[in-house]
CSV table of C-alpha atoms and ligand atoms in Angstrom, one decimal:
chain,number,residue,atom,x,y,z
A,1344,MET,CA,176.8,93.2,255.8
A,1345,ARG,CA,178.9,89.8,255.6
A,1346,ARG,CA,176.7,86.9,254.7
A,1347,LYS,CA,177.2,84.1,257.3
A,1348,PHE,CA,179.3,81.2,256.1
A,1349,ILE,CA,178.0,78.0,258.1
A,1350,ALA,CA,180.3,75.1,257.0
A,1351,GLY,CA,180.3,71.3,258.2
A,1352,ASN,CA,183.5,69.5,258.3
A,1353,TRP,CA,182.7,66.0,258.5
A,1354,LYS,CA,186.3,64.6,258.8
A,1355,LEU,CA,186.7,61.0,258.5
A,1356,ASN,CA,183.2,60.4,258.7
A,1357,ASN,CA,180.2,59.0,256.6
A,1358,ASN,CA,180.4,56.8,253.5
A,1359,ARG,CA,178.4,57.6,250.4
A,1360,ARG,CA,175.2,56.2,251.7
A,1361,GLN,CA,175.5,58.3,254.8
A,1362,THR,CA,176.8,61.1,253.1
A,1363,THR,CA,173.5,61.2,250.8
A,1364,ASP,CA,171.3,60.6,253.6
A,1365,LEU,CA,172.6,63.7,255.5
A,1366,ILE,CA,172.5,65.9,252.9
A,1367,GLU,CA,169.1,64.9,252.0
A,1368,LYS,CA,168.2,65.7,255.7
A,1369,ILE,CA,170.0,69.0,255.6
A,1370,THR,CA,168.6,70.1,252.3
A,1371,ALA,CA,165.1,69.5,253.9
A,1372,GLN,CA,165.7,71.2,257.3
A,1373,SER,CA,167.6,74.3,256.0
A,1374,ARG,CA,165.3,75.0,253.1
A,1375,ASP,CA,164.0,78.1,254.9
A,1376,ALA,CA,167.4,79.6,255.8
A,1377,LYS,CA,168.0,83.0,254.0
A,1378,ASN,CA,171.1,85.1,253.6
A,1379,VAL,CA,173.6,82.2,255.0
A,1380,ASP,CA,175.8,80.2,253.0
A,1381,VAL,CA,175.6,76.6,253.6
A,1382,CYS,CA,178.8,74.3,253.1
A,1383,VAL,CA,179.7,70.6,253.7
A,1384,ALA,CA,183.1,69.0,253.3
A,1385,PRO,CA,182.9,65.1,253.1
A,1386,VAL,CA,185.7,62.9,252.5
A,1387,PHE,CA,187.3,62.6,248.9
A,1388,THR,CA,185.5,59.3,248.2
A,1389,SER,CA,181.9,60.7,248.9
A,1390,LEU,CA,182.4,64.2,247.0
A,1391,GLN,CA,180.5,62.6,244.0
A,1392,SER,CA,177.6,61.6,245.9
A,1393,ALA,CA,177.5,64.5,247.6
A,1394,ARG,CA,177.4,66.4,244.4
A,1395,GLU,CA,174.5,64.3,243.3
A,1396,ALA,CA,172.6,64.5,246.4
A,1397,ILE,CA,172.8,68.4,246.4
A,1398,GLY,CA,171.6,68.7,243.3
A,1399,SER,CA,170.4,72.0,242.4
A,1400,SER,CA,170.2,73.0,246.0
A,1401,PRO,CA,172.5,76.0,246.9
A,1402,ILE,CA,174.6,74.2,249.4
A,1403,ILE,CA,178.4,74.6,248.6
A,1404,LEU,CA,180.7,71.3,248.1
A,1405,ALA,CA,184.0,71.5,249.5
A,1406,ALA,CA,187.2,69.2,250.1
A,1407,GLN,CA,188.8,69.0,253.2
A,1408,ASN,CA,192.2,69.2,251.4
A,1409,VAL,CA,194.0,69.3,248.1
A,1410,PHE,CA,197.4,69.1,246.7
A,1411,TYR,CA,199.1,72.1,245.0
A,1412,GLU,CA,200.7,70.5,241.9
A,1413,GLU,CA,198.1,69.9,238.9
A,1414,LYS,CA,199.6,66.4,238.0
A,1415,GLY,CA,202.4,63.9,238.2
A,1416,ALA,CA,204.3,61.5,240.1
A,1417,PHE,CA,202.6,62.3,243.5
A,1418,THR,CA,201.0,59.0,244.8
A,1419,GLY,CA,198.0,59.5,246.7
A,1420,GLU,CA,197.3,63.3,246.1
A,1421,ILE,CA,194.4,65.1,244.6
A,1422,ALA,CA,195.0,68.2,242.3
A,1423,PRO,CA,192.6,71.4,242.6
A,1424,SER,CA,191.2,70.7,238.9
A,1425,MET,CA,190.1,67.2,240.5
A,1426,LEU,CA,188.0,68.7,243.3
A,1427,VAL,CA,186.3,71.0,240.5
A,1428,ASP,CA,185.7,68.2,238.2
A,1429,ALA,CA,184.1,66.3,241.6
A,1430,GLY,CA,181.8,69.2,241.9
A,1431,CYS,CA,183.3,71.1,244.4
A,1432,SER,CA,183.5,74.9,244.8
A,1433,ALA,CA,185.7,75.3,247.8
A,1434,VAL,CA,188.2,73.5,249.9
A,1435,ILE,CA,189.5,73.9,253.4
A,1436,ILE,CA,193.2,74.2,253.7
A,1437,GLY,CA,195.4,74.0,256.8
A,1438,HIS,CA,193.2,72.5,259.1
A,1439,SER,CA,194.9,72.1,262.5
A,1440,GLU,CA,194.6,68.3,262.3
A,1441,ARG,CA,196.6,68.3,258.8
A,1442,ARG,CA,199.1,70.7,260.6
A,1443,GLN,CA,199.4,68.3,263.4
A,1444,TYR,CA,199.1,64.8,262.0
A,1445,PHE,CA,200.2,65.5,258.3
A,1446,GLY,CA,203.4,67.9,258.6
A,1447,GLU,CA,201.2,70.7,256.8
A,1448,THR,CA,203.1,74.0,257.2
A,1449,ASN,CA,202.5,77.5,256.3
A,1450,GLU,CA,204.5,76.7,253.3
A,1451,THR,CA,202.3,73.9,252.0
A,1452,VAL,CA,199.2,76.0,253.0
A,1453,ASN,CA,200.3,79.0,250.9
A,1454,LYS,CA,201.1,76.6,248.1
A,1455,LYS,CA,197.7,74.9,248.2
A,1456,ILE,CA,195.9,78.3,248.4
A,1457,LEU,CA,197.6,79.9,245.4
A,1458,ALA,CA,196.7,76.2,243.3
A,1459,SER,CA,193.1,76.7,244.4
A,1460,LEU,CA,192.8,80.0,243.9
A,1461,LYS,CA,194.1,79.5,240.0
A,1462,VAL,CA,191.2,77.1,239.2
A,1463,GLY,CA,188.6,79.1,241.0
A,1464,LEU,CA,188.0,77.5,244.0
A,1465,THR,CA,187.2,79.2,247.7
A,1466,ALA,CA,189.8,78.9,250.0
A,1467,VAL,CA,188.7,78.1,253.6
A,1468,VAL,CA,191.8,78.8,255.2
A,1469,CYS,CA,192.2,77.6,258.9
A,1470,VAL,CA,194.5,79.1,261.4
A,1471,GLY,CA,194.8,78.9,265.1
A,1472,GLU,CA,197.0,78.6,268.3
A,1473,THR,CA,197.7,75.5,270.8
A,1474,LEU,CA,196.7,75.7,274.5
A,1475,GLU,CA,200.5,76.0,275.5
A,1476,GLU,CA,200.5,79.0,272.6
A,1477,ARG,CA,197.4,81.0,274.5
A,1478,GLU,CA,198.8,80.2,277.9
A,1479,THR,CA,202.0,81.9,277.2
A,1480,GLY,CA,200.1,84.7,275.3
A,1481,LYS,CA,201.5,83.8,271.7
A,1482,THR,CA,197.9,83.6,270.2
A,1483,ASN,CA,198.5,86.9,268.1
A,1484,ASP,CA,202.2,85.8,266.9
A,1485,VAL,CA,201.0,82.6,265.6
A,1486,ILE,CA,197.8,83.8,263.8
A,1487,HIS,CA,200.1,86.7,262.6
A,1488,ALA,CA,202.8,83.9,261.2
A,1489,GLN,CA,200.2,81.5,259.8
A,1490,LEU,CA,198.4,84.5,258.1
A,1491,SER,CA,201.7,85.9,256.6
A,1492,GLY,CA,202.8,82.7,255.5
A,1493,ALA,CA,199.2,81.7,254.0
A,1494,PHE,CA,198.9,85.2,252.1
A,1495,LYS,CA,202.4,85.2,250.4
A,1496,ASP,CA,201.6,86.1,246.6
A,1497,VAL,CA,198.1,85.8,247.2
A,1498,PRO,CA,196.8,88.9,245.5
A,1499,SER,CA,193.4,89.7,247.0
A,1500,LEU,CA,191.1,88.3,249.5
A,1501,GLU,CA,188.4,87.4,247.0
A,1502,LYS,CA,187.5,83.6,247.4
A,1503,ILE,CA,189.2,83.5,250.4
A,1504,ILE,CA,187.6,82.6,254.0
A,1505,VAL,CA,189.7,82.4,257.1
A,1506,ALA,CA,188.7,80.1,259.8
A,1507,TYR,CA,190.0,80.8,263.4
A,1508,GLU,CA,190.0,77.5,265.0
A,1509,PRO,CA,191.9,77.4,268.4
A,1510,VAL,CA,193.3,73.8,268.4
A,1511,TRP,CA,192.4,73.8,272.2
A,1512,ALA,CA,188.8,74.0,271.4
A,1513,ILE,CA,188.7,71.5,268.6
A,1514,GLY,CA,186.8,68.2,269.6
A,1515,THR,CA,187.2,69.0,273.3
A,1516,GLY,CA,183.6,70.4,274.1
A,1517,ARG,CA,185.6,73.2,275.3
A,1518,ASN,CA,184.7,76.4,272.7
A,1519,ALA,CA,186.2,79.6,272.8
A,1520,THR,CA,184.2,82.3,274.5
A,1521,SER,CA,182.6,84.7,272.2
A,1522,GLN,CA,184.9,87.5,273.4
A,1523,GLN,CA,187.8,85.3,272.8
A,1524,ALA,CA,187.0,84.3,269.3
A,1525,GLN,CA,185.8,88.2,268.8
A,1526,ASP,CA,189.1,89.2,269.9
A,1527,VAL,CA,190.9,87.2,267.5
A,1528,HIS,CA,188.7,87.7,264.4
A,1529,ALA,CA,189.1,91.6,264.7
A,1530,PHE,CA,193.1,90.9,265.0
A,1531,ILE,CA,192.8,88.5,261.7
A,1532,ARG,CA,190.6,91.7,260.1
A,1533,ASP,CA,193.1,94.1,260.8
A,1534,LEU,CA,196.1,92.1,259.5
A,1535,ALA,CA,194.0,91.7,256.7
A,1536,ARG,CA,193.3,95.4,256.3
A,1537,LYS,CA,197.1,96.2,256.6
A,1538,LYS,CA,197.7,94.1,253.7
A,1539,TYR,CA,194.5,94.4,251.3
A,1540,GLY,CA,192.9,97.7,252.7
A,1541,LYS,CA,189.3,97.9,252.1
A,1542,GLY,CA,188.9,94.3,250.6
A,1543,ALA,CA,189.1,93.2,254.3
A,1544,GLU,CA,185.7,94.6,255.2
A,1545,GLU,CA,184.2,91.7,253.0
A,1546,LEU,CA,186.2,89.0,254.3
A,1547,ARG,CA,184.5,86.3,256.1
A,1548,VAL,CA,186.4,85.2,259.1
A,1549,ILE,CA,184.8,82.0,260.7
A,1550,TYR,CA,185.0,80.2,264.1
A,1551,GLY,CA,185.4,76.6,264.4
A,1552,GLY,CA,186.1,74.5,267.9
A,1553,SER,CA,183.1,72.9,269.6
A,1554,VAL,CA,180.5,74.9,268.0
A,1555,LYS,CA,176.9,73.5,268.7
A,1556,SER,CA,173.6,74.8,268.4
A,1557,SER,CA,173.7,75.9,272.4
A,1558,ASN,CA,176.6,78.0,272.0
A,1559,ALA,CA,176.3,79.2,268.4
A,1560,ALA,CA,174.1,82.4,268.9
A,1561,ASP,CA,176.6,83.9,271.5
A,1562,LEU,CA,179.5,83.4,268.9
A,1563,LEU,CA,177.5,84.5,265.8
A,1564,ALA,CA,176.3,87.6,267.5
A,1565,ARG,CA,179.6,89.2,267.6
A,1566,PRO,CA,180.5,91.8,265.0
A,1567,ASP,CA,183.5,89.8,263.4
A,1568,VAL,CA,182.3,86.2,263.5
A,1569,ASP,CA,180.8,85.6,260.2
A,1570,GLY,CA,179.9,82.1,260.5
A,1571,ALA,CA,181.2,78.7,261.8
A,1572,LEU,CA,182.9,75.7,260.9
A,1573,VAL,CA,181.5,73.2,262.8
A,1574,GLY,CA,183.0,69.5,263.4
A,1575,GLY,CA,181.0,66.9,265.2
A,1576,ALA,CA,177.8,68.8,265.5
A,1577,SER,CA,177.7,69.2,261.6
A,1578,LEU,CA,177.4,65.1,261.7
A,1579,ILE,CA,173.8,65.7,262.9
A,1580,ALA,CA,171.3,67.3,260.7
A,1581,GLU,CA,169.4,68.4,263.5
A,1582,GLU,CA,172.3,70.4,264.9
A,1583,PHE,CA,173.6,71.8,262.1
A,1584,CYS,CA,170.6,73.1,260.8
A,1585,ALA,CA,169.7,74.6,264.4
A,1586,ILE,CA,173.1,76.8,263.8
A,1587,ILE,CA,172.1,77.5,260.2
A,1588,ARG,CA,168.8,79.0,261.5
A,1589,LEU,CA,170.5,80.8,263.8
A,1590,SER,CA,172.7,82.6,261.1
A,1591,SER,CA,169.9,83.4,258.5
B,718,13P,P1,184.4,70.3,266.5
B,718,13P,O1,183.5,71.1,266.3
B,718,13P,O2,184.5,68.7,266.4
B,718,13P,O3,185.1,70.7,267.8
B,718,13P,O4,185.6,70.5,265.1
B,718,13P,C1,185.9,71.7,264.9
B,718,13P,C2,186.7,71.6,263.6
B,718,13P,O5,187.6,71.0,263.5
B,718,13P,C3,186.0,71.7,262.4
B,718,13P,O6,187.0,72.0,261.4
């Protein structure tokens, strides 16, 4: 039985004080949740405040991005070991917004995964098709290309979580149906099985794209949906914690 993983991707929101407030609310409201991993991903400048606010609670702290070099002349970048130093144990890699606006490619995603695994971070690897790709029947091809690129030279699925986030469902209020999610998640697990064998059974494949408390139960009930990567709804403690409770 795979343990559910519910992550809040806060994107470009919340200064340090807002980060602390939200984490305090999440901690208080998710105290009774069992058998679920809860993760939050604030902006870089709020990571340390987040770490302090998390204290000894089991909430997992993730960054939203990372660079693949450890040091050097790379103005504006953050190294994997610096995330560990700031108290992170996970990092989101290859989010579609990074692919769309910041030139992230399957190759840079791969380098970031390898560098993150090297310092012991859990990599939450995002994949997903655009609306045009879905409508022209290319969803599986796109996912296949993204995952083969991402997993090049990755020795095992340990410390890997895959987030399926259809681009057309992100921030649009239009979530994938639970059947659409299940179909792609099963396809992802199949791809993982071909490359890693039994390890694929332990792999958590989480869904992202307009997840809220009103649609989460249906999505999370599907056999290959092992959690959620929540954007907008993760900024509201009550909503996020309702999703956490549905998973525990
Ligand atoms: P929304 O939940 O706001 O659609 O965002 C999803 C997402 O991109 C999480 O990474």
